[in-house]
Amino acid sequence: MRAAVPDGPAAMPPEGAAGVAAVAGRHADSVDREARFPVEAFAALREARLLGLMVPRDFGGGGGGLADAAAVAHALAQKCPSSGLIYAMHQIQVACLVRHGQVSAWHRGFLERLAGEQLLLASATTEAGIGGDVRSSACAVGDEPGGAFRLEKQATVISYGAQADAILVTARRSADSPPSDQVIVPVLRGQTQLEEIGGWDTLGMRGTHSVGYRLVAEAGREQILPLPYADISARTMLPVTHILWSSVWLGIATDAVARAAAFIRAEARKRPGTPPPGARRLAEATAGLQSMRGMVRGALARFEEVADDPDRLTAPGFAVAMNTLKTEAAETVLRIVGQAMLAGGLAAYRNDSPYSLCRHLRDAHSAPLMINNDRILGNTANLLLAHRDNGSLFG
Amino acid sequence: MRVLLADSGWLATDASTLSDEDDLYAAGLTSHGSVNLMLALEERYGVEFPENLLRRRTFESIAAIRAAVAGLLDGAPGGTGAG
Ligand SMILES: Cc1cc2nc3c(=O)[nH]c(=O)nc-3n(C[C@H](O)[C@H](O)[C@H](O)COP(=O)(O)OP(=O)(O)OC[C@H]3O[C@@H](n4cnc5c(N)ncnc54)[C@H](O)[C@@H]3O)c2cc1C
C-alpha cells in the first residue's frame, strides 16, 4: 500500500473519482429526501472500476492503497455523504479480504470476482442485544454435514444490505464458543435470505438505507476467513474503519467550509472594505478543518508505517491512536459544521439555499453514534491502563 | 496463574481444565480482559509490562504468559522471546 506522508502533498484522488463525485452530487438531494440507495453514483463507480480499487492487480483490481480509497471516499462525501460512507464501508470489507484472504483458495477466487464483476460488499457486525459491541457475537456458525454451515443473525443495521452482492458477517466460531471468539465470513447474495425487521427513516445518512434484517445464510465453511476475527479486527477492520469513516467526515467538513467561504466572499463583494461579520467564524472553521486534515493524514501514515507488523498493529498504543482518531474526528466534524453554519447564518440554515448546510449537519450527527463515541472512549480508557506513551514527538 | 485466571472471571471456561498451550482467546479472553489480567500480574509479581510486550501474542496461552512474567522477573526487559 502506498504511504501517505502527513506533511507531503495530498494524495490525488484516483482517476475517475471527480467524475463519479459529480454524478453523486447531482442526485444527492433525491437520495437524501427519498432515503434511497444512490444507484447513479454506484453505477458510475462500477463504470470507473473504483469498487475494486484496493484489490491487487494480480487479481484484476486497481492495485490502490488505503490512501487512494480514502481520497475517493472523501471526494464522494463532499458531494453526497451517504455515497461516501457506502463507499467507505465497502472498502473496509475489501481491505479485510485483501489483507487476510490471500492465503485461501476460495478468497483468492472471490477477490478475482470482486474486481472482475465490481461486486459491492456490505457488513453485518451489529446484532440485536449486543448493539455496537462489535467484538461480541450472539449468533454462531453452525456445523452442517458436508463442510457447510448455517448462520442466523438478527442484524439490526445493515447498510445497503439489499443492494449488496455479498455481506461480511461476524459470528461466534461455533455453537460452544464464547461471545468474543468470533470469525468473519462473506456470504453471497444467492446464499443469503434477508427478511426486513426494521426500517431506516433517520435524521441523516439516509441514502445508506441501513435497514435491519433477519439474515439467514447457508454456505461452505471454506468461505470463513481463516484468521480469528479478533486479529482481523485489530490489524485491519478497526484502523481501516476509523480512517475511512474519518475521511468521509472530513469530506463533509470540507464542503461545509467551502460553502461558508463562498457565502462570505459573496457578502464581501457586496460591501468591499467591510469584512462580513461571519468571517471570523469562517477562520475558526478553517482552523478546525486544517487540524482535522492533519488528524486523518497522520493516522493514514501511522497505519501504513505498521501495516505489515502484526505485533505493532495489536499493541495498545496503536489501538489508542485509531480509537482517538474516530472519537475526535466525529466531534470535530460537528464543531466545524456548526461554525460554518454560524458563518453562513440563515443562508446556511435554509434548505433551499446554495449555501445550505442542513444536510451536512444532519449527516454529521451520525458520526459520534456510529459505534457510539462513549463506547469507544470507554474502550480507550481501558487500553490506557496498559498503554504507556513514550513521550516522543513522532510516536 | 490458573488460580489467578479462575478467580478473575475473564474466561468463559474453567481455568483448571486448560492446558498450558490452550488458546486463552478461544476460552473467552477479551482485549478488555487481557488488560485487567496484565494489571493483576503486575500487582501479583511486582513487575511492569513494557509496551513491546503488550501485544496479543503475550497473553495467548498460560505458557506464553508464564514466559513473559519469567522474563520480567529475570530483569530482561521485554522478557524471553520478545523481539
Ligand atoms: C449510518 C450508519 C450506518 C451503519 N451501518 C451499519 C452496517 O452496515 N452494519 C452494521 O453492522 N452496523 C451498522 N451501523 C451500526 C453501528 O455500527 C453501531 O453498531 C450502532 O451505531 C450502535 O447502535 P446503538 O447506539 O443502538 O447501540 P450501542 O452502541 O449498543 O449503544 C446504545 C447506547 O448505550 C450506550 N452505551 C453502550 N455501550 C456503552 C459503553 N460500553 N460505554 C458507554 N456507553 C455505552 C451508548 O451511549 C448508546 O446510547 C450503522 C450505523 C449508522 C449510524
Coordinates of C-alpha atoms and ligand atoms in Angstrom, one line a residue:
Chain A
M1 CA 0.0 0.0 0.0
R2 CA 1.2 3.4 -0.9
A3 CA 2.3 5.6 2.0
A4 CA 0.7 8.9 2.7
V5 CA 3.1 11.5 4.1
P6 CA 1.3 13.7 6.5
D7 CA 3.2 16.9 5.6
G8 CA 3.6 16.0 1.9
P9 CA 1.2 16.9 -0.9
A10 CA -2.3 15.5 -0.5
A11 CA -2.8 12.2 -2.3
M12 CA -4.5 12.9 -5.7
P13 CA -7.9 11.1 -5.9
P14 CA -7.6 8.2 -8.4
E15 CA -8.7 8.8 -11.9
G16 CA -12.4 9.0 -12.4
A17 CA -13.2 10.0 -8.8
A18 CA -14.0 13.6 -9.7
G19 CA -16.5 12.5 -12.4
V20 CA -18.2 10.0 -10.1
A21 CA -18.4 12.6 -7.3
A22 CA -20.1 15.0 -9.7
V23 CA -22.7 12.3 -10.5
A24 CA -23.2 11.6 -6.8
G25 CA -23.7 15.4 -6.2
R26 CA -26.4 15.6 -8.9
H27 CA -28.5 13.0 -7.2
A28 CA -27.7 13.8 -3.5
D29 CA -30.9 15.7 -2.8
S30 CA -33.2 12.9 -4.1
V31 CA -31.1 10.2 -2.4
D32 CA -31.5 12.1 0.9
R33 CA -35.2 13.0 0.5
E34 CA -36.2 9.5 -0.5
A35 CA -33.8 7.7 1.8
R36 CA -32.8 5.6 -1.2
F37 CA -29.6 3.8 -2.2
P38 CA -27.5 6.1 -4.6
V39 CA -27.9 3.9 -7.6
E40 CA -26.5 6.5 -10.0
A41 CA -23.2 7.1 -8.1
F42 CA -22.7 3.3 -7.7
A43 CA -23.3 2.7 -11.4
A44 CA -20.6 5.4 -12.1
L45 CA -18.2 3.9 -9.5
R46 CA -18.6 0.4 -11.2
E47 CA -18.1 2.0 -14.6
A48 CA -14.9 3.7 -13.3
R49 CA -13.9 0.3 -11.8
L50 CA -13.4 2.0 -8.4
L51 CA -15.1 -0.7 -6.4
G52 CA -12.1 -3.0 -7.0
L53 CA -9.6 -0.1 -6.4
M54 CA -7.8 -1.8 -3.5
V55 CA -7.8 -5.3 -5.0
P56 CA -4.2 -6.2 -6.1
R57 CA -3.5 -6.1 -9.9
D58 CA -2.7 -9.8 -9.8
F59 CA -6.4 -10.4 -9.2
G60 CA -7.5 -7.8 -11.8
G61 CA -8.1 -5.0 -9.4
G62 CA -6.8 -1.4 -9.3
G63 CA -3.8 -2.1 -7.0
G64 CA -4.5 1.0 -5.0
G65 CA -3.8 1.6 -1.3
L66 CA -5.8 2.8 1.7
A67 CA -4.9 6.4 0.9
D68 CA -6.5 6.0 -2.6
A69 CA -9.7 4.6 -1.1
A70 CA -9.7 7.4 1.5
A71 CA -9.3 10.0 -1.3
V72 CA -12.3 8.6 -3.2
A73 CA -14.5 8.4 -0.1
H74 CA -13.5 12.0 0.8
A75 CA -14.3 13.2 -2.8
L76 CA -17.7 11.5 -2.8
A77 CA -18.6 12.7 0.7
Q78 CA -18.1 16.3 -0.3
K79 CA -21.0 15.9 -2.8
C80 CA -23.1 13.1 -1.2
P81 CA -22.1 11.9 2.2
S82 CA -24.2 8.8 2.0
S83 CA -22.4 7.7 -1.2
G84 CA -19.1 8.5 0.5
L85 CA -20.0 6.4 3.6
I86 CA -21.2 3.5 1.5
Y87 CA -18.0 3.5 -0.5
A88 CA -16.0 3.6 2.8
M89 CA -18.0 0.7 4.3
H90 CA -17.5 -1.3 1.1
Q91 CA -13.7 -0.7 1.0
I92 CA -13.4 -1.7 4.7
Q93 CA -14.7 -5.1 3.8
V94 CA -12.4 -5.2 0.7
A95 CA -9.4 -4.3 2.9
C96 CA -10.1 -7.3 5.2
L97 CA -10.3 -9.7 2.2
V98 CA -7.2 -8.3 0.6
R99 CA -5.1 -8.4 3.8
H100 CA -6.4 -11.7 5.2
G101 CA -7.9 -13.7 2.4
Q102 CA -5.0 -14.2 0.0
V103 CA -3.9 -17.3 2.0
S104 CA -7.0 -19.2 1.0
A105 CA -8.2 -20.5 -2.4
W106 CA -11.8 -19.6 -2.0
H107 CA -11.0 -16.0 -1.1
R108 CA -8.4 -15.6 -3.9
G109 CA -11.2 -16.6 -6.3
F110 CA -13.6 -14.2 -4.6
L111 CA -11.1 -11.3 -4.9
E112 CA -10.9 -12.0 -8.7
R113 CA -14.7 -11.9 -8.9
L114 CA -14.8 -8.8 -6.8
A115 CA -12.6 -6.9 -9.2
G116 CA -14.0 -8.5 -12.4
E117 CA -17.6 -8.0 -11.6
Q118 CA -17.2 -4.9 -9.4
L119 CA -19.1 -6.6 -6.5
L120 CA -20.5 -4.4 -3.7
L121 CA -19.8 -5.6 -0.2
A122 CA -21.8 -4.8 3.0
S123 CA -21.2 -5.6 6.6
A124 CA -23.3 -7.2 9.4
T125 CA -21.5 -6.7 12.7
T126 CA -24.2 -5.0 14.8
E127 CA -26.6 -7.5 16.4
A128 CA -29.8 -7.4 18.4
G129 CA -29.0 -7.4 22.2
I130 CA -25.3 -6.6 21.5
G131 CA -25.5 -3.2 19.7
G132 CA -22.2 -1.6 18.7
D133 CA -20.1 -4.0 20.8
V134 CA -18.6 -5.4 17.6
R135 CA -16.1 -7.7 19.4
S136 CA -19.0 -9.8 20.7
S137 CA -21.5 -12.0 18.8
A138 CA -24.6 -13.9 19.9
C139 CA -25.1 -15.8 16.6
A140 CA -22.7 -18.7 15.7
V141 CA -21.7 -20.6 12.6
G142 CA -23.3 -23.9 13.0
D143 CA -21.8 -27.1 11.6
E144 CA -23.7 -28.8 8.8
P145 CA -22.8 -32.0 7.1
G146 CA -20.5 -31.9 4.1
G147 CA -18.4 -28.9 5.1
A148 CA -21.3 -26.4 5.1
F149 CA -22.6 -24.0 7.7
R150 CA -25.8 -22.3 8.6
L151 CA -25.9 -18.8 10.2
E152 CA -28.8 -16.8 11.5
K153 CA -28.3 -13.2 12.7
Q154 CA -30.7 -10.6 14.0
A155 CA -28.8 -7.8 12.2
T156 CA -30.4 -4.6 13.4
V157 CA -28.5 -2.4 10.9
I158 CA -27.1 -3.5 7.6
S159 CA -26.4 -0.5 5.3
Y160 CA -27.4 -1.2 1.6
G161 CA -28.0 -4.9 2.5
A162 CA -30.5 -5.3 -0.3
Q163 CA -28.1 -3.9 -2.9
A164 CA -25.0 -5.8 -1.8
D165 CA -23.6 -8.7 -3.7
A166 CA -22.1 -10.1 -0.5
I167 CA -22.3 -9.4 3.2
L168 CA -19.4 -9.9 5.6
V169 CA -21.0 -11.3 8.8
T170 CA -19.4 -11.7 12.2
A171 CA -20.4 -14.7 14.4
R172 CA -19.1 -17.0 17.1
R173 CA -16.7 -19.6 15.8
S174 CA -19.0 -22.5 16.9
A175 CA -22.2 -23.1 18.9
D176 CA -19.9 -23.6 22.0
S177 CA -17.7 -20.6 21.6
P178 CA -17.7 -17.6 24.0
P179 CA -19.1 -14.3 22.6
S180 CA -15.6 -12.9 21.9
D181 CA -14.3 -15.9 19.9
Q182 CA -15.5 -14.7 16.6
V183 CA -15.0 -15.4 12.9
I184 CA -16.0 -13.3 9.9
V185 CA -17.4 -14.7 6.7
P186 CA -18.5 -13.3 3.4
V187 CA -21.9 -14.7 2.4
L188 CA -23.1 -14.3 -1.2
R189 CA -26.4 -12.9 -2.3
G190 CA -27.6 -16.3 -3.6
Q191 CA -26.7 -17.9 -0.3
T192 CA -28.5 -15.4 1.9
Q193 CA -32.1 -14.6 2.8
L194 CA -32.8 -11.2 4.2
E195 CA -36.1 -10.6 6.0
E196 CA -36.7 -6.9 6.9
I197 CA -37.1 -6.4 10.7
G198 CA -36.7 -2.6 10.8
G199 CA -36.8 0.5 8.6
W200 CA -34.4 3.4 8.0
D201 CA -36.2 6.8 8.4
T202 CA -33.4 8.7 10.1
L203 CA -32.1 12.2 10.6
G204 CA -29.1 11.8 8.3
M205 CA -27.1 9.4 6.2
R206 CA -30.4 8.5 4.8
G207 CA -29.0 7.2 1.5
T208 CA -27.1 4.4 3.3
H209 CA -30.6 2.7 3.6
S210 CA -29.4 0.9 6.7
V211 CA -32.4 -1.2 7.5
G212 CA -32.5 -4.1 9.9
Y213 CA -32.7 -7.7 8.7
R214 CA -33.0 -11.2 10.0
L215 CA -30.2 -12.7 8.0
V216 CA -30.1 -16.4 7.3
A217 CA -27.2 -17.8 5.3
E218 CA -26.2 -21.3 4.2
A219 CA -22.7 -21.5 2.7
G220 CA -19.5 -23.5 2.7
R221 CA -17.0 -23.4 5.6
E222 CA -14.2 -22.6 3.2
Q223 CA -15.7 -19.1 3.0
I224 CA -14.9 -18.4 6.6
L225 CA -11.8 -16.2 6.8
P226 CA -9.1 -18.4 8.4
L227 CA -7.7 -15.8 10.8
P228 CA -9.7 -15.2 14.0
Y229 CA -11.9 -12.1 13.8
A230 CA -10.1 -10.7 16.8
D231 CA -6.9 -10.4 14.8
I232 CA -8.7 -9.2 11.6
S233 CA -10.4 -6.5 13.7
A234 CA -7.2 -5.3 15.4
R235 CA -5.0 -5.4 12.4
T236 CA -7.3 -4.2 9.7
M237 CA -11.0 -3.6 10.3
L238 CA -10.7 -1.3 13.2
P239 CA -8.0 1.0 11.9
V240 CA -9.3 1.0 8.3
T241 CA -12.8 1.7 9.5
H242 CA -11.8 4.7 11.6
I243 CA -9.6 6.1 8.8
L244 CA -12.2 5.7 6.1
W245 CA -15.1 7.0 8.2
S246 CA -12.9 10.0 9.3
S247 CA -12.2 10.6 5.6
V248 CA -15.9 10.8 4.9
W249 CA -16.5 13.2 7.8
L250 CA -13.6 15.2 6.6
G251 CA -15.3 15.4 3.2
I252 CA -18.5 16.8 4.9
A253 CA -16.4 19.3 6.9
T254 CA -14.5 20.3 3.7
D255 CA -17.7 21.1 1.8
A256 CA -19.3 22.9 4.7
V257 CA -16.3 25.2 5.0
A258 CA -16.3 25.7 1.2
R259 CA -20.0 26.7 1.3
A260 CA -19.4 29.1 4.2
A261 CA -16.4 30.6 2.3
A262 CA -18.5 31.1 -0.8
F263 CA -21.1 32.9 1.2
I264 CA -18.6 35.1 3.0
R265 CA -17.0 36.0 -0.3
A266 CA -20.3 36.9 -1.9
E267 CA -21.1 39.1 1.1
A268 CA -17.7 40.8 0.9
R269 CA -18.3 41.6 -2.8
K270 CA -21.5 43.4 -1.9
R271 CA -19.7 45.7 0.6
P272 CA -16.0 45.9 -0.3
G273 CA -13.8 47.2 2.6
T274 CA -16.1 46.0 5.4
P275 CA -15.3 42.4 6.4
P276 CA -18.5 40.4 6.7
P277 CA -19.5 39.7 10.3
G278 CA -19.3 35.9 9.8
A279 CA -15.7 36.0 8.5
R280 CA -14.2 35.2 11.9
R281 CA -16.3 32.1 12.2
L282 CA -15.1 31.1 8.8
A283 CA -11.5 31.5 10.0
E284 CA -12.3 29.4 13.1
A285 CA -13.9 26.6 10.9
T286 CA -10.9 26.7 8.6
A287 CA -8.5 26.2 11.5
G288 CA -10.6 23.2 12.6
L289 CA -10.6 21.8 9.1
Q290 CA -6.8 22.1 9.0
S291 CA -6.4 20.2 12.2
M292 CA -8.9 17.5 11.1
R293 CA -7.0 17.0 7.9
G294 CA -3.8 16.6 9.8
M295 CA -5.5 14.0 12.1
V296 CA -6.7 11.9 9.2
R297 CA -3.4 12.1 7.2
G298 CA -1.4 11.4 10.4
A299 CA -3.5 8.3 11.1
L300 CA -3.1 7.1 7.5
A301 CA 0.7 7.5 7.7
R302 CA 0.7 5.7 11.0
F303 CA -1.2 2.8 9.6
E304 CA 1.0 2.5 6.5
E305 CA 4.0 2.5 8.7
V306 CA 3.0 -0.6 10.8
A307 CA 0.6 -2.2 8.2
D308 CA 2.7 -5.3 7.9
D309 CA 3.7 -5.8 11.5
P310 CA 1.0 -7.7 13.5
D311 CA 2.7 -7.1 16.8
R312 CA 2.7 -3.3 16.4
L313 CA -0.9 -3.4 15.0
T314 CA -2.1 -5.2 18.1
A315 CA -0.2 -3.0 20.6
P316 CA -2.4 -0.8 22.8
G317 CA -0.6 2.4 21.6
F318 CA -1.8 1.8 18.0
A319 CA -5.4 0.9 19.1
V320 CA -5.4 4.1 21.3
A321 CA -4.3 6.2 18.2
M322 CA -7.0 4.7 16.0
N323 CA -9.8 5.0 18.6
T324 CA -8.9 8.6 19.4
L325 CA -9.0 9.4 15.7
K326 CA -12.6 8.2 15.5
T327 CA -13.9 9.9 18.6
E328 CA -12.0 13.2 17.9
A329 CA -12.9 13.3 14.1
A330 CA -16.6 12.7 14.9
E331 CA -16.6 15.6 17.4
T332 CA -14.6 17.8 15.1
V333 CA -16.8 17.5 12.1
L334 CA -19.8 18.5 14.2
R335 CA -18.0 21.5 15.5
I336 CA -16.8 22.6 12.1
V337 CA -20.2 22.3 10.5
G338 CA -21.6 24.3 13.5
Q339 CA -19.0 27.1 13.0
A340 CA -19.7 27.1 9.2
M341 CA -23.4 27.4 10.0
L342 CA -22.7 30.5 12.2
A343 CA -20.6 32.0 9.4
G344 CA -23.4 31.4 6.8
G345 CA -26.3 32.4 9.1
L346 CA -29.7 31.9 7.7
A347 CA -28.3 31.3 4.3
A348 CA -26.8 28.1 5.7
Y349 CA -29.9 27.3 7.7
R350 CA -32.2 27.3 4.7
N351 CA -32.8 24.0 2.9
D352 CA -33.3 25.8 -0.4
S353 CA -30.2 28.0 -0.5
P354 CA -26.9 27.3 -2.4
Y355 CA -25.1 27.8 0.9
S356 CA -27.4 25.3 2.8
L357 CA -25.6 23.2 5.4
C358 CA -28.7 21.4 6.6
R359 CA -27.8 18.0 5.1
H360 CA -24.2 18.4 6.3
L361 CA -25.4 19.0 9.8
R362 CA -27.8 16.0 9.7
D363 CA -25.3 13.6 8.2
A364 CA -22.5 14.7 10.5
H365 CA -24.6 13.9 13.6
S366 CA -24.3 10.2 12.7
A367 CA -20.5 10.3 13.3
P368 CA -20.5 10.2 17.2
L369 CA -23.2 7.5 17.2
M370 CA -21.7 5.2 14.5
I371 CA -20.2 2.9 17.2
N372 CA -21.0 5.3 20.0
N373 CA -18.2 7.6 21.0
D374 CA -19.0 6.8 24.7
R375 CA -18.4 3.1 24.0
I376 CA -15.1 3.8 22.2
L377 CA -14.0 6.3 24.9
G378 CA -14.7 3.5 27.4
N379 CA -12.5 1.1 25.4
T380 CA -9.8 3.7 25.1
A381 CA -9.9 4.3 28.8
N382 CA -9.3 0.6 29.4
L383 CA -6.4 0.4 26.9
L384 CA -4.8 3.4 28.7
L385 CA -4.4 1.2 31.7
A386 CA -1.9 -0.8 29.7
H387 CA -0.5 1.8 27.2
R388 CA 2.4 3.9 28.2
D389 CA 3.0 6.9 25.9
N390 CA 6.7 7.0 25.2
G391 CA 6.5 10.8 25.0
S392 CA 8.3 11.1 21.7
L393 CA 7.1 13.7 19.1
F394 CA 6.8 11.1 16.3
G395 CA 5.4 8.2 18.3
Chain B
M1 CA -1.5 -18.5 37.3
R2 CA -4.5 -20.8 36.9
V3 CA -5.9 -19.6 40.2
L4 CA -5.5 -16.0 39.1
L5 CA -7.3 -16.8 35.8
A6 CA -10.0 -18.8 37.6
D7 CA -10.7 -16.1 40.2
S8 CA -10.8 -13.3 37.6
G9 CA -13.9 -14.3 35.7
W10 CA -12.3 -13.2 32.5
L11 CA -12.6 -16.7 30.9
A12 CA -15.8 -18.4 29.8
T13 CA -14.1 -21.8 30.6
D14 CA -13.0 -23.3 33.9
A15 CA -9.3 -22.4 34.0
S16 CA -8.3 -25.6 35.8
T17 CA -9.3 -27.6 32.7
L18 CA -6.9 -25.6 30.4
S19 CA -3.6 -26.9 29.3
D20 CA -0.5 -24.6 29.2
E21 CA -0.8 -24.3 25.5
D22 CA -4.6 -23.8 25.1
D23 CA -5.7 -20.6 23.3
L24 CA -7.0 -18.3 26.0
Y25 CA -8.8 -16.1 23.4
A26 CA -10.8 -19.2 22.4
A27 CA -11.5 -19.7 26.1
G28 CA -13.2 -16.2 26.2
L29 CA -10.4 -13.8 27.0
T30 CA -11.2 -10.4 25.5
S31 CA -8.9 -7.5 25.0
H32 CA -10.6 -5.8 27.9
G33 CA -9.9 -8.9 30.0
S34 CA -6.2 -9.1 28.9
V35 CA -5.6 -5.5 30.1
N36 CA -7.0 -6.5 33.5
L37 CA -5.0 -9.7 33.5
M38 CA -1.9 -7.7 32.9
L39 CA -2.7 -5.4 35.8
A40 CA -3.3 -8.4 38.1
L41 CA 0.0 -10.0 37.0
E42 CA 1.8 -6.7 37.6
E43 CA 0.4 -6.5 41.1
R44 CA 0.9 -10.1 41.9
Y45 CA 4.6 -10.4 40.7
G46 CA 5.7 -6.8 41.2
V47 CA 6.7 -6.3 37.6
E48 CA 5.8 -3.9 34.9
F49 CA 5.0 -4.9 31.3
P50 CA 6.8 -2.7 28.8
E51 CA 4.9 -1.6 25.7
N52 CA 6.7 -4.1 23.4
L53 CA 5.2 -7.0 25.4
L54 CA 1.7 -5.6 25.2
R55 CA 0.6 -7.4 22.1
R56 CA -1.9 -10.1 21.5
R57 CA 0.6 -13.0 21.5
T58 CA 1.8 -12.3 25.0
F59 CA -1.5 -13.4 26.6
E60 CA -2.5 -16.1 24.1
S61 CA -1.8 -19.1 26.5
I62 CA -0.7 -19.8 30.1
A63 CA 2.7 -20.9 28.7
A64 CA 3.1 -17.5 26.9
I65 CA 2.2 -15.5 29.9
R66 CA 4.5 -17.6 32.2
A67 CA 7.4 -17.0 29.8
A68 CA 6.7 -13.2 29.7
V69 CA 6.5 -13.0 33.5
A70 CA 9.6 -15.1 34.0
G71 CA 11.5 -12.9 31.6
L72 CA 10.4 -9.8 33.5
L73 CA 11.3 -11.4 36.9
D74 CA 14.8 -12.2 35.4
G75 CA 15.1 -8.5 34.7
A76 CA 15.3 -9.0 30.9
P77 CA 13.4 -6.0 29.6
G78 CA 10.8 -7.4 27.1
G79 CA 11.0 -10.9 28.7
T80 CA 12.0 -14.1 27.0
G81 CA 11.3 -14.4 23.3
A82 CA 10.5 -10.7 22.9
G83 CA 11.5 -9.2 19.7
Ligands
LIG1 C1 -25.2 5.5 9.2 C2 -25.0 4.2 9.9 C3 -24.7 3.1 9.2 C4 -24.5 1.9 9.8 N1 -24.2 0.7 9.0 C5 -24.0 -0.4 9.7 C6 -23.8 -1.6 8.9 O1 -23.7 -1.6 7.7 N2 -23.6 -2.8 9.5 C7 -23.6 -2.9 10.9 O2 -23.3 -3.9 11.4 N3 -23.8 -1.8 11.7 C8 -24.0 -0.6 11.1 N4 -24.3 0.6 11.8 C9 -24.4 0.4 13.3 C10 -23.2 0.9 14.0 O3 -22.0 0.2 13.5 C11 -23.3 0.7 15.5 O4 -23.4 -0.7 15.8 C12 -24.5 1.4 16.0 O5 -24.4 2.7 15.7 C13 -24.7 1.2 17.5 O6 -26.0 1.5 17.8 P1 -26.7 1.7 19.2 O7 -26.5 3.1 19.6 O8 -28.1 1.3 19.0 O9 -26.0 0.7 20.1 P2 -24.9 0.8 21.2 O10 -23.6 1.0 20.7 O11 -25.1 -0.5 21.9 O12 -25.3 1.9 22.2 C14 -26.6 2.1 22.8 C15 -26.5 3.2 23.9 O13 -25.8 2.7 25.0 C16 -24.7 3.5 25.3 N5 -23.5 2.5 25.5 C17 -23.5 1.3 25.1 N6 -22.4 0.7 25.5 C18 -21.6 1.6 26.1 C19 -20.4 1.5 26.7 N7 -19.6 0.4 26.7 N8 -19.9 2.7 27.2 C20 -20.7 3.8 27.2 N9 -21.9 3.8 26.7 C21 -22.4 2.8 26.1 C22 -24.5 4.4 24.2 O14 -24.1 5.7 24.6 C23 -25.8 4.4 23.5 O15 -26.6 5.5 23.9 C24 -24.5 1.8 11.2 C25 -24.8 2.9 11.9 C26 -25.0 4.1 11.3 C27 -25.3 5.4 12.1

